[in-house]
Coordinates of C-alpha atoms and ligand atoms in Angstrom, one line a residue:
M1 CA 10.0 -0.5 -5.3
K2 CA 8.4 1.4 -8.3
T3 CA 6.0 4.2 -8.4
M4 CA 2.8 4.7 -10.5
T5 CA 0.4 7.1 -10.1
C6 CA -3.5 7.1 -10.0
K7 CA -3.5 8.7 -13.6
Q8 CA -0.9 6.6 -14.9
L9 CA -3.3 3.3 -13.9
G10 CA -6.3 5.1 -15.4
G11 CA -7.5 6.9 -12.7
A12 CA -8.0 10.7 -12.2
C13 CA -5.5 11.9 -9.5
D14 CA -2.0 12.4 -8.6
K15 CA -1.7 9.9 -5.9
E16 CA 1.1 7.8 -5.9
F17 CA 1.3 4.0 -5.6
H18 CA 4.6 2.2 -4.7
A19 CA 4.9 -1.8 -5.2
D20 CA 7.5 -4.2 -6.1
S21 CA 5.5 -5.9 -8.7
F22 CA 2.3 -5.0 -11.0
E23 CA 0.1 -7.3 -9.5
E24 CA 0.5 -5.3 -6.2
I25 CA 0.1 -1.8 -7.7
A26 CA -3.1 -2.6 -9.7
T27 CA -4.5 -3.9 -6.2
L28 CA -3.4 -0.7 -4.7
S29 CA -4.9 1.4 -7.4
K30 CA -8.3 -0.8 -7.6
N31 CA -8.4 -0.2 -3.8
H32 CA -8.1 3.4 -4.2
G33 CA -10.6 3.5 -7.0
T34 CA -13.3 1.6 -5.0
E35 CA -12.6 4.1 -2.2
M36 CA -13.1 7.2 -4.2
F37 CA -16.1 5.4 -5.9
Q38 CA -17.7 5.0 -2.7
K39 CA -17.0 8.6 -1.7
G40 CA -18.6 9.6 -5.1
D41 CA -15.5 11.5 -6.4
E42 CA -16.8 12.7 -9.8
A43 CA -13.2 13.0 -11.4
H44 CA -12.8 9.2 -10.6
L45 CA -16.4 8.2 -11.3
K46 CA -15.7 9.9 -14.9
A47 CA -12.5 8.0 -15.3
M48 CA -14.3 4.7 -14.5
N49 CA -16.9 5.1 -16.9
D50 CA -14.1 6.2 -19.6
M51 CA -12.4 2.8 -18.6
Q52 CA -15.6 0.7 -18.8
A53 CA -16.4 2.1 -22.3
L54 CA -12.9 1.4 -23.6
M55 CA -13.3 -2.1 -21.8
Q56 CA -16.4 -2.9 -24.2
K57 CA -13.9 -3.7 -26.9
P58 CA -13.1 -7.6 -27.2
G59 CA -9.3 -8.1 -25.9
A60 CA -9.1 -4.7 -24.8
M61 CA -9.0 -5.4 -21.1
K62 CA -6.0 -7.8 -21.8
E63 CA -4.2 -5.2 -24.0
W64 CA -4.7 -2.4 -21.5
F65 CA -3.3 -4.5 -18.7
E66 CA -0.2 -5.7 -20.9
G67 CA 0.6 -2.3 -21.7
K68 CA 0.5 -1.0 -18.1
W69 CA 2.5 -3.9 -17.0
R70 CA 5.1 -3.0 -19.8
E71 CA 4.9 0.5 -18.6
F72 CA 5.5 -0.6 -15.1
E73 CA 8.6 -3.1 -16.0
A74 CA 10.3 0.0 -17.7
L75 CA 10.3 2.3 -14.8
P76 CA 13.5 2.7 -12.5
E77 CA 13.5 1.2 -9.0
D78 CA 12.7 4.0 -6.6
Ligands
LIG1 ZN1 -7.0 8.7 -7.8

């Protein structure tokens, strides 16, 4: 298992996610983001807006995803 925080994944808090694959940790982070969005959490709403602004650039999503994937792969196992 590897650990990444909400902040490391473009979020707004220090909540930790644990997973064996990047796909899995990305899903956990997404679910958490959706939950915080539904709660109307301001810090997460702002982080999501920043993210959306960043993703306007063509290819930005892929670049971001690949960068995070590399970051995940480089992490030590828990
Ligand atoms: Zn969070």
